[in-house]
Short mmCIF file of C-alpha atoms in Angstrom, two decimals:
data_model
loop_
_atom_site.label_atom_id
_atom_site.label_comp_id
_atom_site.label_asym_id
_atom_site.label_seq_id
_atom_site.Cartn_x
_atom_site.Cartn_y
_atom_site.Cartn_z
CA UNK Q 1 0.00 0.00 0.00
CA UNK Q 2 1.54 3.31 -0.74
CA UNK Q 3 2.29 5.78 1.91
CA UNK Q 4 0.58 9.07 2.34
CA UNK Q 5 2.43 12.25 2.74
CA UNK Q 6 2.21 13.82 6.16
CA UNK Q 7 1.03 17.36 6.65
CA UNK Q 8 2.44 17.73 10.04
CA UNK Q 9 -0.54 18.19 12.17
CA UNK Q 10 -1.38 21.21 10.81
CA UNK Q 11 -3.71 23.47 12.54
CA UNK Q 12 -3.99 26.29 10.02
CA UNK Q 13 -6.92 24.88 8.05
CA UNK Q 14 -9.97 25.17 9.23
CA UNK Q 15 -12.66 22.02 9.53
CA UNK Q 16 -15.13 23.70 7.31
CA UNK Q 17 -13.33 23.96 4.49
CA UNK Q 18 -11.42 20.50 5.27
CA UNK Q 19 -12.87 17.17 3.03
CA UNK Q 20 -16.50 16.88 4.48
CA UNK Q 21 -17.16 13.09 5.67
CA UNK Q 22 -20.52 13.85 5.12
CA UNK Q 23 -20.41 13.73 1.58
CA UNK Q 24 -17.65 11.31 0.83
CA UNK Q 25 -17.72 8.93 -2.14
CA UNK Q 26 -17.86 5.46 -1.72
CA UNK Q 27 -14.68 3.41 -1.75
CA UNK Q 28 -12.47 6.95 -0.07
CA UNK Q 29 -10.74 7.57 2.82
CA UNK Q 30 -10.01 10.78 5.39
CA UNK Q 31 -7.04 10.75 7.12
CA UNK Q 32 -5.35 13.47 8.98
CA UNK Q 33 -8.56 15.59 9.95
CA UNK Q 34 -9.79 15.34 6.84
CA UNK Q 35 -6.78 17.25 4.90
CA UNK Q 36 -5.99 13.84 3.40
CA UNK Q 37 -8.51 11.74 0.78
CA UNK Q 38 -7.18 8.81 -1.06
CA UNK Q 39 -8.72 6.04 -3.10
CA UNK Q 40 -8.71 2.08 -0.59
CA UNK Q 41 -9.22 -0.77 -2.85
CA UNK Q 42 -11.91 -2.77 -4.16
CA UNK Q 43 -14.34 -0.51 -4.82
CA UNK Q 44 -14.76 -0.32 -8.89
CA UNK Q 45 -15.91 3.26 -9.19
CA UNK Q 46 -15.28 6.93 -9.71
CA UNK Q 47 -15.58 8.86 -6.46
CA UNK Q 48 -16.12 12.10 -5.51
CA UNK Q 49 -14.91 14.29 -2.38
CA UNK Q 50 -16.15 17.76 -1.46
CA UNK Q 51 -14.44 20.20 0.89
CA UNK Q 52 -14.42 24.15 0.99
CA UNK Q 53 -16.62 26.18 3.29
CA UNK Q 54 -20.38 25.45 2.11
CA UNK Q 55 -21.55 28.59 3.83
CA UNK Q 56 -18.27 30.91 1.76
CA UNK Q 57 -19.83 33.90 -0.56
CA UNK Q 58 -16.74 35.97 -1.60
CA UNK Q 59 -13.61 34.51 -2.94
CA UNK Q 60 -11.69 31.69 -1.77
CA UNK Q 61 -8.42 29.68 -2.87
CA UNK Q 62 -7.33 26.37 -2.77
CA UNK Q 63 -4.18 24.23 -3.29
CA UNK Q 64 -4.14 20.98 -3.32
CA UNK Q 65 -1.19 18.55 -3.81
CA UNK Q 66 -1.87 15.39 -5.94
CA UNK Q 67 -0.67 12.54 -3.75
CA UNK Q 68 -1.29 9.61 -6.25
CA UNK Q 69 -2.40 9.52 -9.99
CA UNK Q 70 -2.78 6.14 -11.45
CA UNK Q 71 -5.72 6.66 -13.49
CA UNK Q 72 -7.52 9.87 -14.55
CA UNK Q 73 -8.39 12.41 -11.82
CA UNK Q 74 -10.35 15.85 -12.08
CA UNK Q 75 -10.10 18.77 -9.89
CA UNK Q 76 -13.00 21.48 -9.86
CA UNK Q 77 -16.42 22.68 -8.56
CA UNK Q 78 -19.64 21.39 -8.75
CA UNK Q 79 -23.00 22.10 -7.86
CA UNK Q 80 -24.46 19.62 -5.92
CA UNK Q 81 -26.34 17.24 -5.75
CA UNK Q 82 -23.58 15.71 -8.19
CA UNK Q 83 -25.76 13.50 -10.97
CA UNK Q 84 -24.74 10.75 -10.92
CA UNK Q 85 -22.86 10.67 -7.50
CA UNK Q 86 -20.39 8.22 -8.90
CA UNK Q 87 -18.65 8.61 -12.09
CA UNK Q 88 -15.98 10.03 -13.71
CA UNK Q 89 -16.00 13.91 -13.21
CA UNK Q 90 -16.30 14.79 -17.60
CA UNK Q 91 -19.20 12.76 -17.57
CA UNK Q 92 -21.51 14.33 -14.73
CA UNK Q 93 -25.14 15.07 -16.05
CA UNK Q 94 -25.03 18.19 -13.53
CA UNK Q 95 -23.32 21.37 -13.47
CA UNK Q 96 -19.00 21.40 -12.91
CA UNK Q 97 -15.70 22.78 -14.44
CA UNK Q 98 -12.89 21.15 -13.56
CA UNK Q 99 -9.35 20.34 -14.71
CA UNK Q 100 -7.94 16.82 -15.21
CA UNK Q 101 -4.29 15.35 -14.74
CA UNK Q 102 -3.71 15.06 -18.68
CA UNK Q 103 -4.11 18.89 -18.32
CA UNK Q 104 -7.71 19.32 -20.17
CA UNK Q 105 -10.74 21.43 -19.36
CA UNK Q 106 -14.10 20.00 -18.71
CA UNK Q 107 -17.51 22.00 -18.41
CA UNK Q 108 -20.55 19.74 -17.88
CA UNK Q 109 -24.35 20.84 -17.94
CA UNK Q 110 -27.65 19.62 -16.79
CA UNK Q 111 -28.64 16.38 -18.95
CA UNK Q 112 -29.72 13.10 -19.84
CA UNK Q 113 -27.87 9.52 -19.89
CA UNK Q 114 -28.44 9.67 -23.51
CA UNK Q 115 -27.94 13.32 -23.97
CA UNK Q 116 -25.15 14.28 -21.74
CA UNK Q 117 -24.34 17.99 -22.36
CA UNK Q 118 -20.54 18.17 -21.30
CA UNK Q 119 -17.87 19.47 -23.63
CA UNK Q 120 -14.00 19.98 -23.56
CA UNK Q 121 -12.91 23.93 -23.81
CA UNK Q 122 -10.02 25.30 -24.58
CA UNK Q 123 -9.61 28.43 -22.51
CA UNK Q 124 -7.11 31.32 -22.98
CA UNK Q 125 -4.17 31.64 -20.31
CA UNK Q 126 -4.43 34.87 -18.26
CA UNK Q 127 -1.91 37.06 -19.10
CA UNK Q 128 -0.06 37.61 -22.60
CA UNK Q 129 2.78 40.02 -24.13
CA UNK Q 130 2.54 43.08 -25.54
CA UNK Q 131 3.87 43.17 -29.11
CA UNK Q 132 4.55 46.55 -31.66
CA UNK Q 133 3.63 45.79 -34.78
CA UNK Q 134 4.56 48.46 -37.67
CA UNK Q 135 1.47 49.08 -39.87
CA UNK Q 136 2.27 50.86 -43.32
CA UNK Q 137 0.59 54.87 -43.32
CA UNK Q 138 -0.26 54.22 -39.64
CA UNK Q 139 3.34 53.72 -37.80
CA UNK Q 140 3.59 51.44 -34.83
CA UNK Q 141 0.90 49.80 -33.29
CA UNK Q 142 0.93 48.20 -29.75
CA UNK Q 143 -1.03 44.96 -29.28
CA UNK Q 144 -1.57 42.76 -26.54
CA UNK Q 145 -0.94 39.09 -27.75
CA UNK Q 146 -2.52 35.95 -25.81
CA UNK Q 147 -0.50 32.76 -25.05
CA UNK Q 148 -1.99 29.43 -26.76
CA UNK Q 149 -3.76 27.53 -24.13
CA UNK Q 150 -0.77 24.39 -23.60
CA UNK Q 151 -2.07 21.52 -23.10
CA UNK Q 152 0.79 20.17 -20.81
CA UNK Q 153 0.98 23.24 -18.45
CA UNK Q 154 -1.88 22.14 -16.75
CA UNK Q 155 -1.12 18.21 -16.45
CA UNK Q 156 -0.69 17.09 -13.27
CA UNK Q 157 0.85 13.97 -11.84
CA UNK Q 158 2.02 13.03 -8.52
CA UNK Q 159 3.50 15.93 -6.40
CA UNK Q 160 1.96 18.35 -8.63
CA UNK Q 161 0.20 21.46 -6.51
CA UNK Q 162 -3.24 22.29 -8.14
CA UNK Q 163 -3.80 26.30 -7.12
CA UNK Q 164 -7.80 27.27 -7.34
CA UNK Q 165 -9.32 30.60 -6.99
CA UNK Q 166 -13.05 30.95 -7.14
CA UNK Q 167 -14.24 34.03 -7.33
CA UNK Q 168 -18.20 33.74 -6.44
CA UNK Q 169 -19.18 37.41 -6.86
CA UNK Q 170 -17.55 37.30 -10.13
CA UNK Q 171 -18.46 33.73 -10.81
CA UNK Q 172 -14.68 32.85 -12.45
CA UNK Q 173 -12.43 30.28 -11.47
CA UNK Q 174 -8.79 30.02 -12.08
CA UNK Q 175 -6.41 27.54 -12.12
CA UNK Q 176 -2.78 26.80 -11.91
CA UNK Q 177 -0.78 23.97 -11.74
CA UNK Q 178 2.83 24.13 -9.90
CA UNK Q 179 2.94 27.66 -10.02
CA UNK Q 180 2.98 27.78 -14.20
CA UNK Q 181 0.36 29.94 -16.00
CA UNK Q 182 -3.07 30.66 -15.20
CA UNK Q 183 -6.49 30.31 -16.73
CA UNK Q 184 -9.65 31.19 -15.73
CA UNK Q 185 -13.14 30.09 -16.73
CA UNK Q 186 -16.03 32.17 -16.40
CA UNK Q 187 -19.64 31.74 -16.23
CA UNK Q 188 -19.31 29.19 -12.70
CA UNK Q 189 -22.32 28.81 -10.47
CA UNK Q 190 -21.26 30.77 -6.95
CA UNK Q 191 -23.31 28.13 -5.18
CA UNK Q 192 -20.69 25.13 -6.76
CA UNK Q 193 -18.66 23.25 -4.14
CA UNK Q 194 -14.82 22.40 -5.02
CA UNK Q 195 -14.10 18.49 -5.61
CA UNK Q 196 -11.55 15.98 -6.12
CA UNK Q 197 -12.60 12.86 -8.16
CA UNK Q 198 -10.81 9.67 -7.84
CA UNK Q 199 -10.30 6.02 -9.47
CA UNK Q 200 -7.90 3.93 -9.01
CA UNK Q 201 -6.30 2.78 -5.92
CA UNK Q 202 -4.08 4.97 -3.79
CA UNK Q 203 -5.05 7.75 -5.88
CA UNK Q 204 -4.75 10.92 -3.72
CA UNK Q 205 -4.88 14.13 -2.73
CA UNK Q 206 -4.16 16.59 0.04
CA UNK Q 207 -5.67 20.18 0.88
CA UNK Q 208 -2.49 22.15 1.79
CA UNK Q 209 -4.36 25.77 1.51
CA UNK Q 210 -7.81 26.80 1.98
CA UNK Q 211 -8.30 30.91 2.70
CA UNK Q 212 -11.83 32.55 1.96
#
């Protein structure tokens, strides 16, 4: 069995926005207050756990450190109740954005079995250069030039620190992954709840900041 990472007792994190054993997904277990989640064995599904303050309003960030990755995981918010309450996170039949360890982005809607509405997007990185660009009878320009969205910036894998900020009055939510480049979505339901969803055993993950 693979070992979990200690976090050292700490104190610093409150319970409310801690994993909520309330609402844990079959097959997963809290350790360490609740700062810890990882996948046991045996149980042959996709698993969701919920943490974050239920009762935040304003804007609150996250970081959480991907203990194990054997199989796909997906790291977002939700609005709850999740439909279904076990699968894998792309395929939810209920509002979520998230971000997955092969470093795509996932927005799912309200829908059917047979007419699931989810859909990969490509967002734009925050950020971007400015660039002159010398137009003939006009003189110089200056433009403000967008990075491509890179796939692999926002892959994660074991010992990879997921950042989060969602922004509820503004309904955005941002993501980074090991302190590379940003990008935000917007258009997020302020009453979503963040998640971790898990597979495979040992899979993991740790809360290592939560600030409203």
């Amino acid at each position: 069995e693979a070992s979990i990472p200690s976090l050292s007792g700490d104190v610093s994190i409150g319970p409310q926005h801690r994993f909520d054993a309330r609402m844990l997904g079959r097959g997963l277990i809290l350790s360490q207050g609740g700062l810890i989640v990882r996948r046991a064995p045996g149980a042959n599904v996709a698993s969701f756990a919920v943490f974050g303050d239920p009762t935040a309003t304003g804007l609150s960030r996250y970081s959480l450190r991907i203990d194990g990755r054997r199989n796909s995981v997906y790291v977002g918010v939700a609005c709850l109740p999740l439909d279904p309450p076990e699968c894998f996170a792309k395929c939810l039949q209920s509002k979520a954005w998230m971000l997955a360890d092969s470093g795509k982005v996932f927005l799912t809607q309200q829908g059917t079995p047979r007419t699931p509405l989810g859909e990969r997007v490509v967002p734009m990185p925050d950020g971007g250069v400015k660039e002159e660009i010398e137009i003939p009878l006009i003189g110089v320009q200056t433009k403000w030039s967008k990075h491509k969205m890179r796939q692999h910036r926002y892959a994660f894998r074991p010992g990879s620190v997921v950042h989060m900020t969602f922004d509820r009055p503004r309904e955005t939510l941002s993501f980074c992954v090991d302190d590379r480049e940003w990008f935000t979505l917007s258009d997020v339901s302020r009453h979503a709840r963040p998640f971790v969803n898990l597979f495979a055993p040992n899979d993991g993950a740790s809360i290592l900041k939560a600030e409203c």
